[in-house]
Tab-separated table of C-alpha atoms in Angstrom:
chain	number	residue	atom	x	y	z
V	1	MET	CA	-10.935	-36.254	-1.803
V	2	LYS	CA	-8.588	-33.419	-0.864
V	3	LYS	CA	-4.915	-34.159	-0.313
V	4	ILE	CA	-3.719	-32.136	2.666
V	5	LEU	CA	-0.060	-31.306	3.297
V	6	HIS	CA	1.116	-30.258	6.769
V	7	VAL	CA	4.414	-28.364	6.994
V	8	ALA	CA	6.223	-27.810	10.295
V	9	VAL	CA	9.598	-27.426	11.916
V	10	ASN	CA	9.757	-30.201	14.509
V	11	ASP	CA	8.579	-29.160	17.954
V	12	LYS	CA	7.078	-30.690	21.062
V	13	PHE	CA	3.548	-30.313	19.648
V	14	ILE	CA	4.159	-32.007	16.315
V	15	THR	CA	4.431	-35.763	16.928
V	16	PRO	CA	1.351	-35.812	19.207
V	17	TYR	CA	-0.513	-33.777	16.585
V	18	ILE	CA	0.391	-36.244	13.822
V	19	ASP	CA	-0.908	-39.110	15.951
V	20	PHE	CA	-4.072	-37.113	16.670
V	21	VAL	CA	-4.743	-36.543	12.964
V	22	ASN	CA	-4.037	-40.136	12.016
V	23	ASP	CA	-6.253	-41.450	14.832
V	24	ASN	CA	-9.234	-39.215	14.093
V	25	PHE	CA	-9.093	-38.619	10.330
V	26	GLU	CA	-8.174	-40.557	7.196
V	27	PRO	CA	-4.360	-40.869	7.203
V	28	ASN	CA	-4.199	-41.430	3.448
V	29	LEU	CA	-5.487	-37.905	2.890
V	30	HIS	CA	-2.792	-36.304	5.066
V	31	SER	CA	0.948	-36.039	4.558
V	32	PHE	CA	3.433	-34.341	6.877
V	33	PHE	CA	6.655	-32.607	5.887
V	34	ILE	CA	8.646	-32.164	9.114
V	35	TYR	CA	12.127	-30.673	9.202
V	36	GLY	CA	14.661	-29.195	11.585
V	37	ASN	CA	17.628	-30.177	13.733
V	38	SER	CA	15.999	-30.343	17.155
V	39	LYS	CA	17.493	-33.057	19.348
V	40	ILE	CA	14.984	-32.476	22.131
V	41	TYR	CA	11.692	-33.582	20.610
V	42	SER	CA	10.693	-36.969	19.251
V	43	TRP	CA	10.280	-37.577	15.530
V	44	SER	CA	7.183	-39.285	14.185
V	45	LYS	CA	7.595	-42.700	12.552
V	46	CYS	CA	4.202	-42.749	10.832
V	47	ASN	CA	4.073	-43.817	7.187
V	48	ASN	CA	2.621	-40.509	5.998
V	49	VAL	CA	5.461	-38.440	7.470
V	50	GLU	CA	8.648	-37.205	5.821
V	51	ASN	CA	11.240	-36.420	8.494
V	52	HIS	CA	14.109	-34.207	7.361
V	53	LYS	CA	16.436	-34.131	10.351
V	54	ASP	CA	19.590	-33.033	8.572
V	55	SER	CA	20.116	-29.394	7.717
V	56	LYS	CA	22.400	-30.246	4.773
V	57	PHE	CA	21.306	-30.046	1.143
V	58	LYS	CA	18.873	-27.203	1.868
V	59	PRO	CA	18.141	-26.463	-1.829
V	60	LEU	CA	16.977	-30.048	-2.299
V	61	LEU	CA	14.883	-29.807	0.871
V	62	TYR	CA	12.950	-26.781	-0.388
V	63	ALA	CA	12.701	-28.177	-3.917
V	64	ARG	CA	11.078	-31.293	-2.468
V	65	LEU	CA	8.761	-29.166	-0.347
V	66	LEU	CA	7.744	-27.052	-3.353
V	67	LEU	CA	6.880	-30.175	-5.326
V	68	LEU	CA	4.693	-31.484	-2.481
V	69	MET	CA	2.950	-28.125	-2.133
V	70	ILE	CA	2.162	-28.002	-5.843
V	71	LYS	CA	0.637	-31.495	-5.717
V	72	SER	CA	-1.454	-30.822	-2.603
V	73	ASP	CA	-5.013	-29.493	-2.546
V	74	LYS	CA	-4.574	-27.838	0.835
V	75	ILE	CA	-1.452	-26.724	2.714
V	76	ILE	CA	-1.316	-26.125	6.465
V	77	PHE	CA	1.707	-24.356	7.944
V	78	HIS	CA	2.130	-25.114	11.632
V	79	GLY	CA	3.928	-21.938	12.553
V	80	LEU	CA	5.576	-19.684	9.997
V	81	PHE	CA	9.084	-19.077	11.343
V	82	ASP	CA	11.277	-20.142	8.420
V	83	ASN	CA	12.460	-17.200	6.312
V	84	LYS	CA	13.495	-19.501	3.471
V	85	LEU	CA	9.997	-20.947	3.347
V	86	ILE	CA	8.528	-17.432	3.313
V	87	PHE	CA	10.752	-16.518	0.350
V	88	LEU	CA	9.740	-19.752	-1.394
V	89	LEU	CA	6.083	-18.786	-1.004
V	90	PHE	CA	6.799	-15.247	-2.217
V	91	PHE	CA	8.107	-16.608	-5.509
V	92	ASN	CA	5.173	-19.029	-5.786
V	93	GLN	CA	2.263	-16.866	-4.687
V	94	TYR	CA	-0.251	-18.921	-6.656
V	95	LEU	CA	0.019	-21.445	-3.801
V	96	LEU	CA	-1.234	-18.996	-1.160
V	97	SER	CA	-4.895	-19.407	-2.133
V	98	LYS	CA	-4.802	-22.937	-0.693
V	99	CYS	CA	-2.680	-22.146	2.362
V	100	HIS	CA	-3.672	-22.117	6.035
V	101	TRP	CA	-1.399	-20.541	8.641
V	102	ALA	CA	-1.738	-21.977	12.151
V	103	ILE	CA	-0.451	-19.006	14.144
V	104	TRP	CA	1.794	-20.021	17.048
V	105	GLY	CA	2.534	-16.572	18.429
V	106	GLY	CA	6.248	-16.102	17.948
V	107	ASP	CA	5.847	-16.280	14.174
V	108	LEU	CA	3.359	-13.408	14.348
V	109	TYR	CA	5.148	-11.213	16.888
V	110	SER	CA	8.717	-11.686	15.649
V	111	LYS	CA	8.647	-8.858	13.147
V	112	VAL	CA	11.757	-8.399	11.031
V	113	SER	CA	14.412	-6.530	13.004
V	114	ARG	CA	15.494	-3.216	11.532
V	115	SER	CA	19.079	-4.224	12.280
V	116	ALA	CA	18.802	-7.426	10.214
V	117	LYS	CA	20.530	-7.696	6.864
V	118	PHE	CA	18.226	-6.819	3.986
V	119	TYR	CA	15.597	-5.614	6.476
V	120	LEU	CA	13.442	-3.820	3.897
V	121	LEU	CA	13.442	-6.813	1.543
V	122	LYS	CA	12.602	-9.352	4.268
V	123	ASP	CA	9.869	-7.143	5.670
V	124	PHE	CA	8.352	-6.611	2.216
V	125	VAL	CA	8.412	-10.349	1.435
V	126	LYS	CA	6.877	-11.404	4.752
V	127	LYS	CA	4.098	-8.831	4.476
V	128	ARG	CA	3.282	-9.816	0.905
V	129	VAL	CA	3.076	-13.528	1.801
V	130	ILE	CA	0.987	-13.102	4.947
V	131	LYS	CA	-1.319	-10.669	3.167
V	132	LYS	CA	-2.275	-13.313	0.609
V	133	ILE	CA	-2.522	-16.418	2.826
V	134	LYS	CA	-6.122	-17.572	2.493
V	135	TYR	CA	-6.822	-18.771	6.051
V	136	LEU	CA	-5.552	-17.841	9.524
V	137	ILE	CA	-5.912	-20.538	12.185
V	138	THR	CA	-6.098	-19.403	15.819
V	139	TYR	CA	-8.559	-19.205	18.691
V	140	VAL	CA	-7.170	-15.844	19.855
V	141	ASN	CA	-9.043	-13.131	17.967
V	142	GLY	CA	-6.507	-10.488	18.935
V	143	ASP	CA	-3.757	-12.303	17.046
V	144	VAL	CA	-5.768	-12.089	13.825
V	145	GLN	CA	-6.280	-8.374	14.436
V	146	PHE	CA	-2.503	-7.927	14.767
V	147	ALA	CA	-1.894	-9.966	11.594
V	148	ARG	CA	-4.232	-7.612	9.744
V	149	GLU	CA	-2.728	-4.483	11.301
V	150	TRP	CA	0.940	-5.395	10.963
V	151	TYR	CA	0.962	-7.428	7.750
V	152	GLY	CA	-2.242	-6.475	5.951
V	153	ALA	CA	-3.559	-10.033	6.279
V	154	THR	CA	-6.834	-10.580	4.415
V	155	GLY	CA	-7.328	-14.286	5.142
V	156	THR	CA	-10.399	-15.759	6.781
V	157	GLN	CA	-10.030	-16.693	10.452
V	158	GLN	CA	-10.604	-20.356	11.312
V	159	SER	CA	-11.034	-20.835	15.054
V	160	CYS	CA	-9.121	-23.790	16.432
V	161	ILE	CA	-7.408	-24.542	19.740
V	162	GLY	CA	-4.683	-26.207	17.733
V	163	TYR	CA	-2.957	-28.980	19.626
V	164	LEU	CA	-3.413	-31.621	22.279
V	165	SER	CA	-1.301	-29.587	24.694
V	166	ASN	CA	-4.217	-27.131	24.837
V	167	VAL	CA	-6.818	-29.801	25.592
V	168	TYR	CA	-8.208	-29.906	29.115
V	169	LYS	CA	-7.318	-33.145	30.873
V	170	GLU	CA	-9.104	-34.263	34.005
V	171	GLN	CA	-6.548	-34.417	36.798
V	172	SER	CA	-6.862	-36.864	39.654
V	173	LEU	CA	-4.753	-35.813	42.607
V	174	SER	CA	-2.353	-38.315	44.043
V	175	SER	CA	-2.835	-39.232	47.699
V	176	ASP	CA	0.276	-37.213	48.564
V	177	GLU	CA	-1.035	-34.159	46.730
V	178	ALA	CA	-4.525	-34.476	48.199
V	179	ALA	CA	-3.026	-34.586	51.668
V	180	ARG	CA	-0.670	-31.688	51.091
V	181	LYS	CA	-1.419	-28.960	53.616
V	182	SER	CA	1.159	-26.255	53.569
V	183	ASP	CA	1.268	-22.546	54.191
V	184	VAL	CA	4.101	-22.276	51.675
V	185	VAL	CA	2.787	-21.108	48.288
V	186	THR	CA	4.320	-22.707	45.199
V	187	ILE	CA	4.637	-20.315	42.263
V	188	GLN	CA	5.405	-21.224	38.653
V	189	VAL	CA	7.156	-18.394	36.826
V	190	GLY	CA	7.078	-18.575	33.037
V	191	ASN	CA	7.088	-21.596	30.777
V	192	SER	CA	10.443	-21.559	28.999
V	193	ALA	CA	13.860	-19.964	28.603
V	194	ASP	CA	12.508	-17.515	26.052
V	195	LEU	CA	13.388	-13.877	26.760
V	196	SER	CA	9.716	-12.900	26.333
V	197	ASN	CA	8.942	-14.569	29.698
V	198	ALA	CA	10.565	-11.547	31.378
V	199	HIS	CA	11.427	-13.609	34.468
V	200	LEU	CA	13.559	-10.942	36.086
V	201	GLU	CA	10.668	-8.481	36.247
V	202	VAL	CA	8.616	-11.117	38.069
V	203	PHE	CA	11.488	-11.842	40.463
V	204	ASN	CA	11.644	-8.151	41.366
V	205	ILE	CA	7.920	-8.127	42.133
V	206	LEU	CA	8.110	-11.306	44.218
V	207	LYS	CA	11.091	-10.195	46.300
V	208	SER	CA	9.214	-7.016	47.242
V	209	LEU	CA	6.193	-8.867	48.617
V	210	GLU	CA	5.710	-8.487	52.346
V	211	LYS	CA	4.688	-12.126	52.642
V	212	GLN	CA	7.680	-14.269	51.673
V	213	ASP	CA	6.559	-17.836	52.425
V	214	PHE	CA	6.715	-19.135	48.864
V	215	THR	CA	8.870	-21.256	46.592
V	216	ILE	CA	9.445	-20.685	42.882
V	217	ARG	CA	9.435	-23.332	40.168
V	218	CYS	CA	10.869	-22.157	36.883
V	219	PRO	CA	10.651	-24.337	33.722
V	220	LEU	CA	13.657	-23.599	31.502
V	221	SER	CA	13.761	-26.742	29.374
V	222	TYR	CA	13.745	-25.024	25.985
V	223	GLY	CA	14.705	-21.665	24.562
V	224	SER	CA	17.979	-19.802	24.997
V	225	GLU	CA	20.649	-21.583	27.048
V	226	GLU	CA	22.339	-18.271	27.833
V	227	TYR	CA	19.103	-16.730	29.042
V	228	ALA	CA	18.328	-19.853	31.121
V	229	ASP	CA	21.739	-19.490	32.777
V	230	GLU	CA	20.992	-15.852	33.590
V	231	VAL	CA	17.569	-16.689	35.054
V	232	GLU	CA	19.120	-19.424	37.218
V	233	THR	CA	21.879	-17.136	38.474
V	234	VAL	CA	19.520	-14.310	39.404
V	235	GLY	CA	16.890	-16.665	40.828
V	236	TYR	CA	19.354	-18.373	43.158
V	237	SER	CA	20.913	-15.070	44.204
V	238	ILE	CA	17.541	-13.637	45.282
V	239	PHE	CA	15.584	-16.642	46.540
V	240	LYS	CA	18.346	-19.077	47.532
V	241	ASP	CA	16.938	-22.529	48.361
V	242	ARG	CA	13.371	-21.422	47.577
V	243	PHE	CA	14.198	-21.371	43.862
V	244	TYR	CA	13.778	-24.545	41.761
V	245	PRO	CA	14.704	-24.210	38.074
V	246	SER	CA	14.156	-27.144	35.715
V	247	ARG	CA	16.252	-27.608	32.556
V	248	LYS	CA	14.970	-31.114	31.757
V	249	PHE	CA	12.256	-31.508	29.129
V	250	LEU	CA	9.498	-33.775	30.484
V	251	PRO	CA	6.723	-35.703	28.719
V	252	LEU	CA	3.403	-33.859	28.956
V	253	ASN	CA	1.815	-36.221	31.499
V	254	GLU	CA	4.821	-35.961	33.854
V	255	TYR	CA	4.921	-32.200	33.483
V	256	GLN	CA	1.229	-31.852	34.336
V	257	LEU	CA	1.685	-34.032	37.409
V	258	GLN	CA	4.270	-31.502	38.575
V	259	GLN	CA	1.846	-28.676	37.840
V	260	GLN	CA	-0.576	-30.139	40.376
V	261	GLN	CA	1.820	-28.859	43.044
V	262	ILE	CA	1.564	-25.277	41.772
V	263	ASP	CA	-0.663	-22.770	43.568
V	264	ILE	CA	-0.049	-19.695	41.411
V	265	GLY	CA	1.149	-19.319	37.824
V	266	VAL	CA	2.822	-16.067	36.737
V	267	PHE	CA	3.263	-15.495	33.008
V	268	ASN	CA	4.792	-12.116	32.221
V	269	HIS	CA	4.924	-12.580	28.437
V	270	ASN	CA	4.345	-9.460	26.396
V	271	ARG	CA	2.565	-11.550	23.770
V	272	GLN	CA	0.426	-14.656	23.413
V	273	GLN	CA	2.648	-17.490	24.596
V	274	GLY	CA	2.686	-20.448	26.984
V	275	MET	CA	-0.989	-21.206	26.421
V	276	GLY	CA	-0.626	-24.929	27.116
V	277	ASN	CA	0.794	-24.145	30.563
V	278	ILE	CA	-1.806	-21.484	31.271
V	279	ILE	CA	-4.766	-23.612	30.180
V	280	SER	CA	-3.503	-26.564	32.207
V	281	LEU	CA	-3.104	-24.541	35.409
V	282	ILE	CA	-6.461	-22.772	35.088
V	283	GLY	CA	-8.091	-26.127	34.364
V	284	MET	CA	-6.673	-27.397	37.659
V	285	GLY	CA	-8.252	-24.479	39.500
V	286	LYS	CA	-4.996	-22.583	39.975
V	287	LYS	CA	-4.629	-18.819	40.126
V	288	VAL	CA	-2.941	-17.393	37.014
V	289	TYR	CA	-1.480	-13.925	36.503
V	290	LEU	CA	-1.037	-12.373	33.036
V	291	ARG	CA	-0.311	-8.985	31.550
V	292	LYS	CA	-3.497	-7.095	30.744
V	293	ASP	CA	-2.199	-5.781	27.404
V	294	THR	CA	-1.910	-9.219	25.777
V	295	THR	CA	-4.280	-10.851	23.319
V	296	HIS	CA	-4.709	-13.953	25.463
V	297	TRP	CA	-5.857	-11.824	28.429
V	298	PHE	CA	-8.763	-10.607	26.290
V	299	PHE	CA	-9.404	-14.131	25.015
V	300	PHE	CA	-9.908	-15.485	28.529
V	301	CYS	CA	-12.232	-12.592	29.297
V	302	GLU	CA	-14.264	-13.522	26.198
V	303	ILE	CA	-14.825	-17.093	27.423
V	304	ASP	CA	-15.564	-15.984	31.009
V	305	VAL	CA	-12.342	-17.286	32.547
V	306	LYS	CA	-10.955	-15.150	35.366
V	307	VAL	CA	-7.252	-14.350	35.112
V	308	PHE	CA	-5.407	-11.851	37.297
V	309	ASP	CA	-3.446	-8.680	36.590
V	310	ILE	CA	0.279	-9.185	37.103
V	311	THR	CA	0.654	-5.627	38.406
V	312	GLU	CA	-1.504	-6.666	41.377
V	313	LEU	CA	0.408	-9.863	42.145
V	314	ASN	CA	-0.163	-11.277	45.625
V	315	LEU	CA	-0.177	-14.682	47.297
V	316	GLU	CA	-3.853	-14.779	48.225
V	317	PRO	CA	-5.543	-18.037	47.116
V	318	ILE	CA	-8.099	-17.980	44.333
V	319	GLU	CA	-11.705	-17.988	45.494
V	320	GLU	CA	-13.290	-21.432	45.274
V	321	THR	CA	-16.276	-20.204	43.244
V	322	VAL	CA	-13.962	-18.492	40.746
V	323	ALA	CA	-11.787	-21.601	40.435
V	324	LYS	CA	-14.829	-23.830	39.820
V	325	ASN	CA	-16.211	-21.481	37.161
V	326	ASN	CA	-12.796	-21.361	35.458
V	327	ILE	CA	-12.511	-25.147	35.444
V	328	GLU	CA	-15.952	-25.588	33.876
V	329	ASN	CA	-15.302	-23.037	31.130
V	330	ILE	CA	-11.858	-24.412	30.334
V	331	LYS	CA	-13.262	-27.958	30.333
V	332	SER	CA	-16.015	-26.951	27.911
V	333	TYR	CA	-13.958	-24.970	25.411
V	334	PHE	CA	-10.662	-26.856	25.457
V	335	SER	CA	-12.104	-30.334	24.928
V	336	VAL	CA	-10.813	-33.023	22.599
V	337	ASN	CA	-14.232	-33.188	20.948
V	338	ASN	CA	-14.040	-29.487	20.161
V	339	LEU	CA	-10.506	-29.953	18.832
V	340	ILE	CA	-11.667	-32.752	16.504
V	341	LYS	CA	-14.617	-30.696	15.268
V	342	GLN	CA	-12.494	-27.611	14.640
V	343	TRP	CA	-9.882	-29.493	12.617
V	344	ASP	CA	-12.620	-31.334	10.718
V	345	ASP	CA	-14.078	-27.961	9.709
V	346	ILE	CA	-10.641	-26.818	8.529
V	347	PHE	CA	-9.879	-30.013	6.621
V	348	SER	CA	-13.255	-30.020	4.870
V	349	SER	CA	-13.402	-26.286	4.070
V	350	ALA	CA	-13.210	-25.111	0.488
V	351	CYS	CA	-9.626	-24.773	-0.705
V	352	ARG	CA	-10.081	-21.680	-2.873
């Protein structure tokens, strides 16, 4: 039987994913190498997990990781953000024939800055590694196209919705929510304090709307603290007491309960990002605005889910027939059974 190694910097998706794998597959065949200094997200305590919380002794960390990769039959990278890991793979390219890259978005779009030290070297190394990775895991076809265009990727695409945060969950409205009748529209702007949310552009659109009976909810629980401060300052200055930022990171079930109160979601990302938020809102029958030049816009079109052009932002409610069709298509594609099947296909695929 294949021994499968999962490698990830700790994030909100990781501990639930480890539990998902251990609950639905044979834990003895999977090992997890999780590292990073995040104090926000929980760390798994499962027996098949190595947690490396301390950033000290980095050479020993990567030496240990290299040893585990050599011993494994299959390696799955959950995101590929770590430059040191990319250099490690560059000097051990024989490993790439058994590697799978689960593309998260930021790892694909964050091309090496021309102002960075050793730009040419870093760019060359990243391109050479991505070019030779055997498998690319994503359900957004456009991201694979960009990986091929930007990095010369030759790997085979493996379609997978990735993580439990992307799974449709049936929502039962509370009695308070079911009874809520209000002319005030509640708008969620963005999903994080990442600059790519482009909150300020959305604020400028919203303040110019003729109809102003809305409130704004703005999740800012992770990302850049400085950027979150800027978004708060501008949001309060424009919308006063109609602006509700949130800096507290909530468990997924609590967060989705809050999303039930949203009428419209506005996601101004210039790349594929915030998919868990977007899927959740569409699955609740909410109206969601995106940029038309993003890969996830085209993905939703492919699965017959109606999303709306952010340049035509208005406060009109989504048509009931459109909402029902969206819910059914989200429910069908983003199901836990589909998630299990997709990962089973990946785990059982030929390694070389």
